[in-house]
mmCIF file of C-alpha atoms and ligand atoms in Angstrom:
data_model
loop_
_atom_site.group_PDB
_atom_site.id
_atom_site.type_symbol
_atom_site.label_atom_id
_atom_site.label_comp_id
_atom_site.label_asym_id
_atom_site.label_seq_id
_atom_site.Cartn_x
_atom_site.Cartn_y
_atom_site.Cartn_z
ATOM 1 C CA MET A 7 109.970 -131.302 97.789
ATOM 2 C CA ASP A 8 108.630 -127.808 98.031
ATOM 3 C CA ILE A 9 104.803 -126.929 97.983
ATOM 4 C CA VAL A 10 103.957 -123.494 96.500
ATOM 5 C CA ALA A 11 100.883 -121.602 98.078
ATOM 6 C CA ASP A 12 99.910 -119.561 95.184
ATOM 7 C CA ILE A 13 97.929 -116.335 96.569
ATOM 8 C CA GLY A 14 97.139 -115.077 92.769
ATOM 9 C CA GLY A 15 96.914 -111.392 91.835
ATOM 10 C CA SER A 16 98.115 -109.292 89.038
ATOM 11 C CA PRO A 17 101.710 -107.697 88.793
ATOM 12 C CA GLY A 18 101.441 -103.945 89.781
ATOM 13 C CA ILE A 19 97.597 -104.066 90.190
ATOM 14 C CA ASP A 20 97.913 -106.022 93.384
ATOM 15 C CA CYS A 21 101.280 -104.336 93.992
ATOM 16 C CA GLN A 22 100.172 -101.003 95.349
ATOM 17 C CA GLY A 23 101.101 -99.573 92.148
ATOM 18 C CA PHE A 24 103.833 -100.552 89.495
ATOM 19 C CA CYS A 25 107.580 -100.088 90.097
ATOM 20 C CA LYS A 26 109.097 -98.146 87.225
ATOM 21 C CA TYR A 27 111.155 -100.883 86.315
ATOM 22 C CA CYS A 28 108.304 -103.890 86.253
ATOM 23 C CA TYR A 29 108.817 -106.330 83.622
ATOM 24 C CA PHE A 30 104.864 -106.563 83.492
ATOM 25 C CA LYS A 31 104.367 -102.691 82.977
ATOM 26 C CA SER A 32 102.589 -102.000 79.777
ATOM 27 C CA VAL A 33 101.976 -105.661 78.797
ATOM 28 C CA LYS A 34 100.069 -105.880 75.620
ATOM 29 C CA GLU A 35 97.067 -108.197 74.546
ATOM 30 C CA VAL A 36 99.592 -110.265 72.620
ATOM 31 C CA LEU A 37 98.245 -113.133 70.853
ATOM 32 C CA PRO A 38 98.991 -117.083 72.230
ATOM 33 C CA PHE A 39 102.733 -117.758 71.851
ATOM 34 C CA GLY A 40 102.172 -121.591 71.422
ATOM 35 C CA CYS A 41 104.259 -123.661 73.837
ATOM 36 C CA LYS A 42 105.046 -127.162 74.986
ATOM 37 C CA HIS A 43 101.750 -127.580 76.816
ATOM 38 C CA CYS A 44 99.816 -126.927 73.505
ATOM 39 C CA PHE A 45 97.663 -129.433 72.114
ATOM 40 C CA PRO A 46 99.275 -130.419 68.412
ATOM 41 C CA PHE A 47 96.253 -128.966 66.902
ATOM 42 C CA GLN A 48 95.674 -126.012 68.562
ATOM 43 C CA LYS A 49 97.903 -123.150 69.270
ATOM 44 C CA GLY A 50 97.207 -121.316 72.705
ATOM 45 C CA CYS A 51 96.564 -122.676 75.930
ATOM 46 C CA ASP A 52 96.210 -121.440 79.330
ATOM 47 C CA TYR A 53 99.850 -121.476 80.139
ATOM 48 C CA CYS A 54 101.189 -119.391 77.106
ATOM 49 C CA THR A 55 98.211 -117.138 76.980
ATOM 50 C CA ARG A 56 97.614 -116.310 80.689
ATOM 51 C CA SER A 57 100.156 -117.569 82.987
ATOM 52 C CA VAL A 58 103.131 -115.812 80.979
ATOM 53 C CA LYS A 59 101.702 -112.565 82.123
ATOM 54 C CA GLU A 60 101.494 -113.930 85.779
ATOM 55 C CA SER A 61 98.235 -112.419 85.580
ATOM 56 C CA TYR A 62 95.298 -113.574 87.734
ATOM 57 C CA PRO A 63 91.975 -111.899 88.558
ATOM 58 C CA GLY A 64 92.677 -110.756 92.005
ATOM 59 C CA PHE A 65 94.106 -112.527 94.767
ATOM 60 C CA ASN A 66 92.809 -115.751 96.216
ATOM 61 C CA HIS A 67 91.096 -116.154 99.270
ATOM 62 C CA PRO A 68 93.290 -117.875 102.206
ATOM 63 C CA GLN A 69 90.898 -120.642 102.596
ATOM 64 C CA TYR A 70 91.219 -121.705 98.902
ATOM 65 C CA VAL A 71 95.077 -121.227 98.998
ATOM 66 C CA VAL A 72 94.966 -123.808 102.270
ATOM 67 C CA GLN A 73 92.782 -126.085 100.093
ATOM 68 C CA GLN A 74 95.247 -126.328 97.643
ATOM 69 C CA ILE A 75 98.108 -126.912 99.874
ATOM 70 C CA THR A 76 96.232 -129.625 101.788
ATOM 71 C CA GLN A 77 95.734 -131.423 98.368
ATOM 72 C CA SER A 78 99.292 -131.154 97.606
ATOM 73 C CA PHE A 79 100.189 -132.698 101.055
ATOM 74 C CA HIS A 80 97.791 -135.834 100.267
ATOM 75 C CA LEU A 81 99.136 -136.235 96.897
ATOM 76 C CA GLY A 82 102.587 -136.357 97.036
ATOM 77 C CA ASN A 83 104.579 -139.218 98.592
ATOM 78 C CA GLU A 84 107.781 -137.022 98.905
ATOM 79 C CA LYS A 85 108.855 -135.341 102.250
ATOM 80 C CA ILE A 86 107.613 -131.638 102.174
ATOM 81 C CA ASN A 87 110.748 -129.266 102.918
ATOM 82 C CA LYS A 88 109.054 -125.767 102.527
ATOM 83 C CA ILE A 89 105.780 -123.868 101.695
ATOM 84 C CA THR A 90 106.442 -121.143 99.426
ATOM 85 C CA ILE A 91 103.787 -118.181 99.401
ATOM 86 C CA SER A 92 103.844 -116.803 96.062
ATOM 87 C CA GLY A 93 101.715 -115.155 93.241
ATOM 88 C CA GLY A 94 101.592 -112.460 90.724
ATOM 89 C CA GLY A 95 100.415 -109.996 93.010
ATOM 90 C CA ASP A 96 102.915 -108.877 96.022
ATOM 91 C CA ILE A 97 102.772 -110.817 99.216
ATOM 92 C CA SER A 98 103.173 -107.946 101.527
ATOM 93 C CA CYS A 99 99.956 -106.385 99.905
ATOM 94 C CA TYR A 100 97.922 -109.733 100.286
ATOM 95 C CA PRO A 101 94.988 -108.682 102.826
ATOM 96 C CA GLY A 102 95.028 -112.322 103.762
ATOM 97 C CA LEU A 103 98.548 -112.765 104.607
ATOM 98 C CA PHE A 104 98.310 -113.169 108.269
ATOM 99 C CA ASP A 105 95.316 -115.469 108.196
ATOM 100 C CA LEU A 106 97.135 -117.650 105.655
ATOM 101 C CA VAL A 107 100.255 -117.952 107.596
ATOM 102 C CA LYS A 108 98.298 -118.569 110.529
ATOM 103 C CA GLN A 109 96.473 -121.623 109.042
ATOM 104 C CA ILE A 110 99.863 -122.697 107.269
ATOM 105 C CA ALA A 111 101.522 -123.050 110.595
ATOM 106 C CA GLN A 112 99.428 -126.125 111.481
ATOM 107 C CA PHE A 113 101.424 -128.098 108.634
ATOM 108 C CA ASN A 114 104.480 -127.529 110.938
ATOM 109 C CA THR A 115 106.593 -126.991 107.794
ATOM 110 C CA PRO A 116 108.975 -123.770 107.191
ATOM 111 C CA ILE A 117 107.337 -121.180 105.500
ATOM 112 C CA HIS A 118 108.910 -119.264 102.454
ATOM 113 C CA LEU A 119 107.803 -115.920 101.321
ATOM 114 C CA GLY A 120 108.494 -116.023 97.708
ATOM 115 C CA TYR A 121 109.114 -112.469 96.103
ATOM 116 C CA THR A 122 107.706 -109.568 98.198
ATOM 117 C CA SER A 123 108.794 -106.271 97.614
ATOM 118 C CA GLY A 124 107.679 -104.991 101.246
ATOM 119 C CA LYS A 125 105.492 -102.095 99.951
ATOM 120 C CA GLY A 126 102.798 -103.408 101.816
ATOM 121 C CA PHE A 127 104.406 -103.713 105.317
ATOM 122 C CA LYS A 128 103.194 -100.758 107.431
ATOM 123 C CA ASP A 129 105.258 -101.764 110.485
ATOM 124 C CA LYS A 130 108.052 -104.014 111.610
ATOM 125 C CA SER A 131 105.711 -105.818 114.170
ATOM 126 C CA GLU A 132 104.227 -107.760 111.147
ATOM 127 C CA ALA A 133 107.672 -109.357 110.565
ATOM 128 C CA HIS A 134 107.750 -110.378 114.093
ATOM 129 C CA THR A 135 103.963 -112.123 113.866
ATOM 130 C CA LEU A 136 105.109 -113.796 110.520
ATOM 131 C CA ILE A 137 108.308 -115.249 112.302
ATOM 132 C CA GLU A 138 106.058 -116.592 114.907
ATOM 133 C CA TYR A 139 103.952 -118.533 112.737
ATOM 134 C CA GLY A 140 106.794 -120.074 110.906
ATOM 135 C CA VAL A 141 108.441 -117.907 108.415
ATOM 136 C CA LYS A 142 111.860 -118.931 107.807
ATOM 137 C CA GLU A 143 113.084 -117.650 104.457
ATOM 138 C CA VAL A 144 112.063 -114.364 102.761
ATOM 139 C CA SER A 145 113.072 -113.382 99.194
ATOM 140 C CA TYR A 146 112.838 -109.749 99.453
ATOM 141 C CA THR A 147 112.935 -107.233 96.281
ATOM 142 C CA VAL A 148 115.257 -104.376 97.663
ATOM 143 C CA PHE A 149 116.080 -102.554 94.559
ATOM 144 C CA ALA A 150 118.076 -99.915 97.062
ATOM 145 C CA THR A 151 118.162 -99.342 100.842
ATOM 146 C CA ASP A 152 118.102 -95.665 99.534
ATOM 147 C CA LEU A 153 114.439 -94.548 101.031
ATOM 148 C CA LYS A 154 113.830 -91.764 98.470
ATOM 149 C CA LEU A 155 115.013 -94.259 95.405
ATOM 150 C CA ARG A 156 112.354 -96.666 96.745
ATOM 151 C CA ARG A 157 109.907 -94.239 96.982
ATOM 152 C CA GLU A 158 110.202 -93.021 93.501
ATOM 153 C CA TYR A 159 111.444 -96.514 91.758
ATOM 154 C CA MET A 160 109.223 -98.938 93.534
ATOM 155 C CA ASN A 161 106.402 -96.595 94.432
ATOM 156 C CA ASP A 162 106.880 -97.486 98.051
ATOM 157 C CA LYS A 163 104.734 -95.235 100.077
ATOM 158 C CA ASN A 164 105.984 -96.868 103.492
ATOM 159 C CA ALA A 165 109.727 -97.118 102.448
ATOM 160 C CA GLN A 166 110.950 -96.669 105.975
ATOM 161 C CA ALA A 167 108.563 -99.464 107.250
ATOM 162 C CA SER A 168 109.783 -101.599 104.716
ATOM 163 C CA ILE A 169 113.221 -101.461 105.412
ATOM 164 C CA ASP A 170 112.796 -101.782 109.097
ATOM 165 C CA THR A 171 110.795 -104.877 108.114
ATOM 166 C CA LEU A 172 113.713 -106.188 106.178
ATOM 167 C CA LYS A 173 116.189 -105.632 109.146
ATOM 168 C CA VAL A 174 113.932 -108.179 111.158
ATOM 169 C CA PHE A 175 113.548 -110.677 108.539
ATOM 170 C CA CYS A 176 117.320 -110.525 108.020
ATOM 171 C CA GLU A 177 118.129 -110.986 111.775
ATOM 172 C CA GLN A 178 115.787 -114.043 112.271
ATOM 173 C CA CYS A 179 115.357 -115.781 108.751
ATOM 174 C CA ASP A 180 117.465 -116.463 105.728
ATOM 175 C CA VAL A 181 116.930 -113.337 103.597
ATOM 176 C CA TYR A 182 117.854 -113.472 99.830
ATOM 177 C CA ALA A 183 117.324 -109.797 98.913
ATOM 178 C CA ALA A 184 116.614 -109.175 95.152
ATOM 179 C CA ILE A 185 118.197 -106.289 93.003
ATOM 180 C CA VAL A 186 117.146 -105.050 89.578
ATOM 181 C CA ILE A 187 120.087 -103.130 88.659
ATOM 182 C CA VAL A 188 118.806 -100.254 86.592
ATOM 183 C CA PRO A 189 122.040 -98.665 85.286
ATOM 184 C CA GLY A 190 122.532 -94.870 86.230
ATOM 185 C CA VAL A 191 120.018 -95.220 89.025
ATOM 186 C CA ASN A 192 120.716 -97.828 91.428
ATOM 187 C CA ASP A 193 123.904 -99.485 90.442
ATOM 188 C CA GLY A 194 127.657 -97.852 91.343
ATOM 189 C CA LYS A 195 127.850 -95.980 94.670
ATOM 190 C CA VAL A 196 123.921 -96.757 95.387
ATOM 191 C CA LEU A 197 124.764 -100.612 94.937
ATOM 192 C CA ASP A 198 127.485 -100.390 97.040
ATOM 193 C CA LYS A 199 125.477 -98.843 100.018
ATOM 194 C CA THR A 200 122.693 -101.152 99.419
ATOM 195 C CA LEU A 201 124.668 -104.495 99.755
ATOM 196 C CA LYS A 202 127.016 -102.888 102.430
ATOM 197 C CA ASP A 203 123.652 -102.302 104.218
ATOM 198 C CA LEU A 204 122.486 -106.135 103.450
ATOM 199 C CA GLU A 205 125.703 -107.554 104.879
ATOM 200 C CA ASP A 206 125.022 -105.320 108.350
ATOM 201 C CA PHE A 207 121.567 -106.303 108.303
ATOM 202 C CA GLY A 208 122.447 -110.054 108.156
ATOM 203 C CA ALA A 209 121.082 -110.805 104.885
ATOM 204 C CA LYS A 210 122.554 -114.346 103.658
ATOM 205 C CA GLY A 211 122.590 -113.277 100.034
ATOM 206 C CA ALA A 212 121.448 -110.988 97.322
ATOM 207 C CA ILE A 213 120.469 -111.874 93.903
ATOM 208 C CA LEU A 214 121.521 -109.272 91.235
ATOM 209 C CA MET A 215 119.002 -109.009 88.620
ATOM 210 C CA ARG A 216 119.748 -107.552 84.917
ATOM 211 C CA PHE A 217 117.147 -105.018 84.165
ATOM 212 C CA ALA A 218 115.951 -105.977 80.336
ATOM 213 C CA ASN A 219 114.544 -103.044 78.229
ATOM 214 C CA GLU A 220 114.428 -105.010 74.805
ATOM 215 C CA SER A 221 112.750 -107.612 73.391
ATOM 216 C CA SER A 222 115.942 -109.462 72.694
ATOM 217 C CA GLN A 223 116.751 -109.257 76.474
ATOM 218 C CA GLY A 224 113.552 -111.045 77.232
ATOM 219 C CA LEU A 225 110.392 -108.513 76.951
ATOM 220 C CA ILE A 226 108.395 -110.842 74.906
ATOM 221 C CA LEU A 227 104.913 -109.069 75.819
ATOM 222 C CA GLU A 228 105.320 -106.157 73.489
ATOM 223 C CA ASN A 229 106.195 -103.952 76.273
ATOM 224 C CA ALA A 230 109.749 -103.068 75.348
ATOM 225 C CA PRO A 231 111.058 -100.382 76.691
ATOM 226 C CA ILE A 232 109.980 -100.360 80.235
ATOM 227 C CA LEU A 233 112.099 -97.478 80.785
ATOM 228 C CA SER A 234 112.887 -95.482 77.530
ATOM 229 C CA ASN A 235 115.661 -93.473 78.735
ATOM 230 C CA ILE A 236 117.816 -96.261 80.142
ATOM 231 C CA LYS A 237 120.522 -98.309 78.176
ATOM 232 C CA PRO A 238 120.604 -101.923 79.818
ATOM 233 C CA GLN A 239 123.934 -103.316 80.489
ATOM 234 C CA THR A 240 125.398 -105.723 78.139
ATOM 235 C CA ILE A 241 125.846 -109.200 79.168
ATOM 236 C CA GLU A 242 129.247 -108.794 79.891
ATOM 237 C CA GLU A 243 128.908 -105.557 81.491
ATOM 238 C CA PHE A 244 126.727 -107.327 83.960
ATOM 239 C CA VAL A 245 128.706 -110.422 84.639
ATOM 240 C CA LYS A 246 131.628 -107.816 85.481
ATOM 241 C CA THR A 247 129.155 -106.162 87.799
ATOM 242 C CA VAL A 248 128.232 -109.305 89.669
ATOM 243 C CA HIS A 249 131.919 -110.569 90.005
ATOM 244 C CA ALA A 250 133.092 -107.070 91.298
ATOM 245 C CA CYS A 251 130.050 -107.262 93.917
ATOM 246 C CA ASN A 252 131.027 -110.759 94.823
ATOM 247 C CA ASP A 253 134.684 -109.892 95.450
ATOM 248 C CA LYS A 254 133.505 -106.694 97.359
ATOM 249 C CA PHE A 255 131.047 -108.047 100.220
ATOM 250 C CA ASP A 256 130.888 -110.428 102.479
ATOM 251 C CA LEU A 257 127.314 -111.702 101.004
ATOM 252 C CA ARG A 258 126.237 -114.601 99.008
ATOM 253 C CA ILE A 259 125.916 -113.195 95.650
ATOM 254 C CA SER A 260 124.323 -114.649 92.614
ATOM 255 C CA ALA A 261 122.701 -113.187 89.683
ATOM 256 C CA THR A 262 120.051 -113.675 86.878
ATOM 257 C CA PRO A 263 119.795 -114.851 84.162
ATOM 258 C CA LEU A 264 123.442 -115.240 85.225
ATOM 259 C CA GLU A 265 126.083 -115.777 86.909
ATOM 260 C CA ASP A 266 126.622 -117.589 90.145
ATOM 261 C CA PRO A 267 130.625 -116.804 91.086
ATOM 262 C CA LEU A 268 130.525 -119.530 93.783
ATOM 263 C CA ILE A 269 129.352 -122.304 91.806
ATOM 264 C CA GLY A 270 130.021 -121.364 88.357
ATOM 265 C CA SER A 271 126.616 -121.865 87.117
ATOM 266 C CA PRO A 272 124.735 -121.641 84.772
ATOM 267 C CA PHE A 273 126.161 -124.650 82.881
ATOM 268 C CA ALA A 274 128.896 -125.279 85.695
ATOM 269 C CA ILE A 275 129.512 -128.719 84.418
ATOM 270 C CA ARG A 276 131.566 -127.186 81.568
ATOM 271 C CA ASN A 277 134.350 -126.482 84.173
ATOM 272 C CA ASN A 278 134.391 -129.817 86.038
ATOM 273 C CA LYS A 279 136.168 -132.757 83.831
ATOM 274 C CA ASN A 280 135.517 -135.415 86.318
ATOM 275 C CA ALA A 281 131.310 -134.512 85.902
ATOM 276 C CA LEU A 282 131.762 -134.411 82.219
ATOM 277 C CA SER A 283 133.345 -137.936 82.059
ATOM 278 C CA LYS A 284 129.973 -139.302 83.711
ATOM 279 C CA LEU A 285 128.049 -138.121 80.666
ATOM 280 C CA PRO A 286 127.094 -140.516 78.050
ATOM 281 C CA LYS A 287 129.212 -140.749 74.777
ATOM 282 C CA VAL A 288 127.609 -138.707 72.144
ATOM 283 C CA SER A 289 127.208 -141.234 69.145
ATOM 284 C CA LYS A 290 124.846 -139.073 66.701
ATOM 285 C CA ALA A 291 124.717 -135.627 65.102
ATOM 286 C CA ALA A 292 122.442 -133.031 65.708
ATOM 287 C CA THR A 293 121.941 -129.160 65.746
ATOM 288 C CA LEU A 294 120.823 -127.349 69.201
ATOM 289 C CA ILE A 295 118.840 -124.179 68.951
ATOM 290 C CA THR A 296 119.271 -121.992 71.938
ATOM 291 C CA GLY A 297 119.695 -118.316 73.292
ATOM 292 C CA LEU A 298 122.742 -116.143 73.259
ATOM 293 C CA ILE A 299 123.763 -116.934 76.882
ATOM 294 C CA ALA A 300 123.807 -120.409 76.799
ATOM 295 C CA ALA A 301 125.059 -121.270 73.288
ATOM 296 C CA PRO A 302 128.973 -120.512 74.156
ATOM 297 C CA ARG A 303 128.726 -122.417 77.412
ATOM 298 C CA ILE A 304 127.024 -125.659 75.768
ATOM 299 C CA ALA A 305 129.183 -125.545 72.960
ATOM 300 C CA GLN A 306 131.843 -125.628 74.924
ATOM 301 C CA ILE A 307 130.437 -128.870 76.524
ATOM 302 C CA PHE A 308 129.828 -130.535 73.313
ATOM 303 C CA ASN A 309 133.313 -129.678 72.271
ATOM 304 C CA GLU A 310 134.813 -131.191 75.257
ATOM 305 C CA LEU A 311 132.783 -134.416 74.304
ATOM 306 C CA ASN A 312 133.908 -134.412 71.049
ATOM 307 C CA SER A 313 130.965 -134.703 69.438
ATOM 308 C CA ASP A 314 129.132 -133.929 66.074
ATOM 309 C CA VAL A 315 126.666 -131.731 67.717
ATOM 310 C CA ASN A 316 126.471 -127.940 66.734
ATOM 311 C CA ILE A 317 125.131 -125.133 68.278
ATOM 312 C CA VAL A 318 123.003 -122.395 66.733
ATOM 313 C CA PRO A 319 121.920 -119.288 68.879
ATOM 314 C CA LEU A 320 118.930 -116.980 68.131
ATOM 315 C CA ASN A 321 119.019 -113.469 68.747
ATOM 316 C CA LYS A 322 117.457 -113.921 72.488
ATOM 317 C CA ASP A 323 119.732 -113.813 75.860
ATOM 318 C CA ILE A 324 117.387 -116.139 77.500
ATOM 319 C CA SER A 325 116.450 -119.502 75.629
ATOM 320 C CA CYS A 326 113.556 -119.920 77.417
ATOM 321 C CA LEU A 327 111.996 -116.690 76.246
ATOM 322 C CA ILE A 328 112.996 -117.569 72.768
ATOM 323 C CA THR A 329 109.515 -116.909 70.554
ATOM 324 C CA ILE A 330 108.749 -117.839 66.900
ATOM 325 C CA ASP A 331 109.965 -114.217 65.868
ATOM 326 C CA ASP A 332 113.396 -115.235 66.557
ATOM 327 C CA PHE A 333 113.600 -118.179 64.108
ATOM 328 C CA LYS A 334 113.123 -115.631 61.010
ATOM 329 C CA HIS A 335 116.343 -114.925 60.410
ATOM 330 C CA ILE A 336 117.815 -118.633 60.953
ATOM 331 C CA ASP A 337 120.534 -119.755 58.538
ATOM 332 C CA LEU A 338 119.270 -123.195 57.587
ATOM 333 C CA LYS A 339 122.789 -123.966 56.246
ATOM 334 C CA MET A 340 123.937 -124.576 59.866
ATOM 335 C CA VAL A 341 121.290 -126.675 60.642
ATOM 336 C CA LYS A 342 121.533 -130.770 60.638
ATOM 337 C CA GLU A 343 118.735 -133.157 59.689
ATOM 338 C CA THR A 344 117.779 -133.527 63.404
ATOM 339 C CA VAL A 345 117.058 -130.321 65.479
ATOM 340 C CA ILE A 346 116.583 -130.110 69.382
ATOM 341 C CA LEU A 347 114.878 -127.174 70.850
ATOM 342 C CA PRO A 348 114.839 -125.943 74.239
ATOM 343 C CA GLY A 349 112.087 -127.384 76.015
ATOM 344 C CA ARG A 350 110.246 -123.997 76.766
ATOM 345 C CA VAL A 351 110.295 -122.324 73.450
ATOM 346 C CA PHE A 352 107.414 -120.421 73.206
ATOM 347 C CA ALA A 353 106.291 -121.402 69.848
ATOM 348 C CA HIS A 354 103.822 -124.000 68.390
ATOM 349 C CA ASP A 355 105.148 -127.305 67.240
ATOM 350 C CA SER A 356 103.514 -127.036 63.924
ATOM 351 C CA GLU A 357 105.137 -123.604 63.496
ATOM 352 C CA MET A 358 108.584 -124.761 64.351
ATOM 353 C CA LYS A 359 108.392 -127.807 61.776
ATOM 354 C CA ASN A 360 107.685 -125.486 59.004
ATOM 355 C CA ILE A 361 110.528 -122.930 59.867
ATOM 356 C CA PHE A 362 113.088 -125.785 59.197
ATOM 357 C CA LEU A 363 111.329 -127.387 55.953
ATOM 358 C CA LYS A 364 111.777 -123.883 54.156
ATOM 359 C CA ASP A 365 114.910 -124.950 52.178
ATOM 360 C CA GLY A 366 113.027 -128.294 51.477
ATOM 361 C CA ILE A 367 114.816 -130.568 53.977
ATOM 362 C CA ASP A 368 112.530 -132.429 56.007
ATOM 363 C CA ARG A 369 114.134 -132.184 59.464
ATOM 364 C CA LEU A 370 113.084 -134.043 62.724
ATOM 365 C CA VAL A 371 112.361 -131.126 64.941
ATOM 366 C CA ARG A 372 112.009 -131.741 68.582
ATOM 367 C CA ARG A 373 112.026 -130.304 72.142
ATOM 368 C CA GLY A 374 114.782 -131.112 74.363
ATOM 369 C CA PRO A 375 114.641 -130.822 78.294
ATOM 370 C CA GLU A 376 112.988 -128.093 80.164
ATOM 371 C CA SER A 377 116.133 -126.769 81.570
ATOM 372 C CA LEU A 378 119.967 -127.886 81.422
ATOM 373 C CA THR A 379 121.032 -125.546 84.297
ATOM 374 C CA TYR A 380 120.131 -123.442 87.375
ATOM 375 C CA ASP A 381 120.119 -119.823 87.057
ATOM 376 C CA GLY A 382 121.383 -117.591 90.183
ATOM 377 C CA GLU A 383 118.039 -117.174 91.539
ATOM 378 C CA MET A 384 117.722 -121.257 92.241
ATOM 379 C CA SER A 385 121.533 -121.805 92.546
ATOM 380 C CA ILE A 386 121.810 -119.053 95.512
ATOM 381 C CA SER A 387 120.342 -121.408 97.970
ATOM 382 C CA MET A 388 122.067 -124.466 96.531
ATOM 383 C CA LYS A 389 124.887 -126.626 97.183
ATOM 384 C CA TYR A 390 127.685 -127.160 94.295
ATOM 385 C CA ASP A 391 126.735 -130.544 94.191
ATOM 386 C CA GLU A 392 123.164 -130.175 93.765
ATOM 387 C CA VAL A 393 123.846 -128.077 90.810
ATOM 388 C CA ILE A 394 126.320 -130.288 89.202
ATOM 389 C CA ASP A 395 124.299 -133.646 89.739
ATOM 390 C CA PHE A 396 120.966 -131.706 88.088
ATOM 391 C CA GLU A 397 123.132 -130.702 85.202
ATOM 392 C CA ILE A 398 124.521 -134.296 84.592
ATOM 393 C CA GLN A 399 121.174 -135.341 84.850
ATOM 394 C CA LYS A 400 119.789 -133.209 82.347
ATOM 395 C CA PHE A 401 122.894 -133.256 80.114
ATOM 396 C CA THR A 402 122.536 -137.246 80.155
ATOM 397 C CA GLU A 403 118.933 -136.629 79.194
ATOM 398 C CA LEU A 404 119.764 -134.367 76.329
ATOM 399 C CA ILE A 405 122.550 -136.680 75.049
ATOM 400 C CA GLU A 406 120.127 -139.818 74.904
ATOM 401 C CA GLN A 407 117.485 -137.892 73.097
ATOM 402 C CA ILE A 408 120.436 -136.955 70.341
ATOM 403 C CA ASN A 409 121.783 -140.613 70.286
ATOM 404 C CA ALA A 410 118.166 -141.875 69.979
ATOM 405 C CA ILE A 411 116.899 -139.567 67.254
ATOM 406 C CA GLY A 412 120.218 -137.840 65.484
ATOM 407 C CA THR A 413 121.214 -138.805 62.317
HETATM 408 S S1 LIG B 4 106.435 -105.407 93.197
HETATM 409 FE FE1 LIG B 4 107.234 -106.778 91.484
HETATM 410 S S2 LIG B 4 105.528 -107.502 90.513
HETATM 411 FE FE2 LIG B 4 104.710 -105.659 91.723
HETATM 412 S S3 LIG B 4 105.153 -103.864 90.584
HETATM 413 FE FE3 LIG B 4 106.842 -104.523 91.457
HETATM 414 S S4 LIG B 4 108.485 -105.368 90.195
HETATM 415 FE FE4 LIG B 4 106.155 -105.635 89.443
#
């Protein structure tokens, strides 16, 4: 089990200024979406109102964070594998970072710095200190190793120091470097140079992130476009880039929202006959609603299972970011009497029920499992069997649900 040490803070505000491509830039005061955490009689809860924006009023005091960690240690029965420091603001800009890491060292557990852009580091000696206290893994937002681009796009005033710090981490820790690919800015030759540098520094892997610029690509906080002059890559173009990088560099490459060339996820199970044979038989009919990336992959799985389950995609790339607006143009003729939605859909249950009632058919509408697979951000540090076991477990849950409530 992993413990998260939540330092709080807000994207952009607690990051020494917004990166130009930050997904949280220009976020509007949107009405609550409704979600799986809401009460049946009330649309809107803390999660779908506030947490979704990853916005907290300032950083948490290190003492408070340590108290939370101590509680987690006492509550859980499982072995603690690592403590991940993470928050809405940037870890390297957190004034209490050294104090916090020093105190966490007493737990004798490996420390993972969740995403940090490195913008707040002033000198590489800071990396040495953090490593001495037990930092073993770092997820580092690199964007590009080109200093000029880091200054311009990440608002990084200490670009040389952050790259020097990155190098030290690469030499002594497991570093996963994140690169949001902004077409025409840090792709092509710039991306090649960045990945070559990471290879030379000794990074463990690189997570390529598709830049989203439209609501259908996941900008649900009325903040699209982030960069008005940039045309984002299509899913197909992005997948091509990921495979090309994977072929070219001696680095573990993975990507989000897809794809992991080594493991074959998301939905790696679709290409593993043995794993598919471990799933229960599908004995009932149902419709699964999902996003554009998942739809063909899930369809392949249920075709292999010879089931009477059909998949209806909505116009949203990532199914976890589906909102009630995405249901507006759904063709109800395609929808059977039992409907299962992605567990994390951002819509209130009562609204979803009404959407599927519009043609007069009283359908049974339920949320399915929270997730069915891992994206590249997760799978990059996992083994193939771990991903497959997870997918077997989640598809088993889904099929059991279909068999229990399907028609
Ligand atoms: S460091 Fe991350 S969260 Fe902060 S502004 Fe940049 S992209 Fe946004």
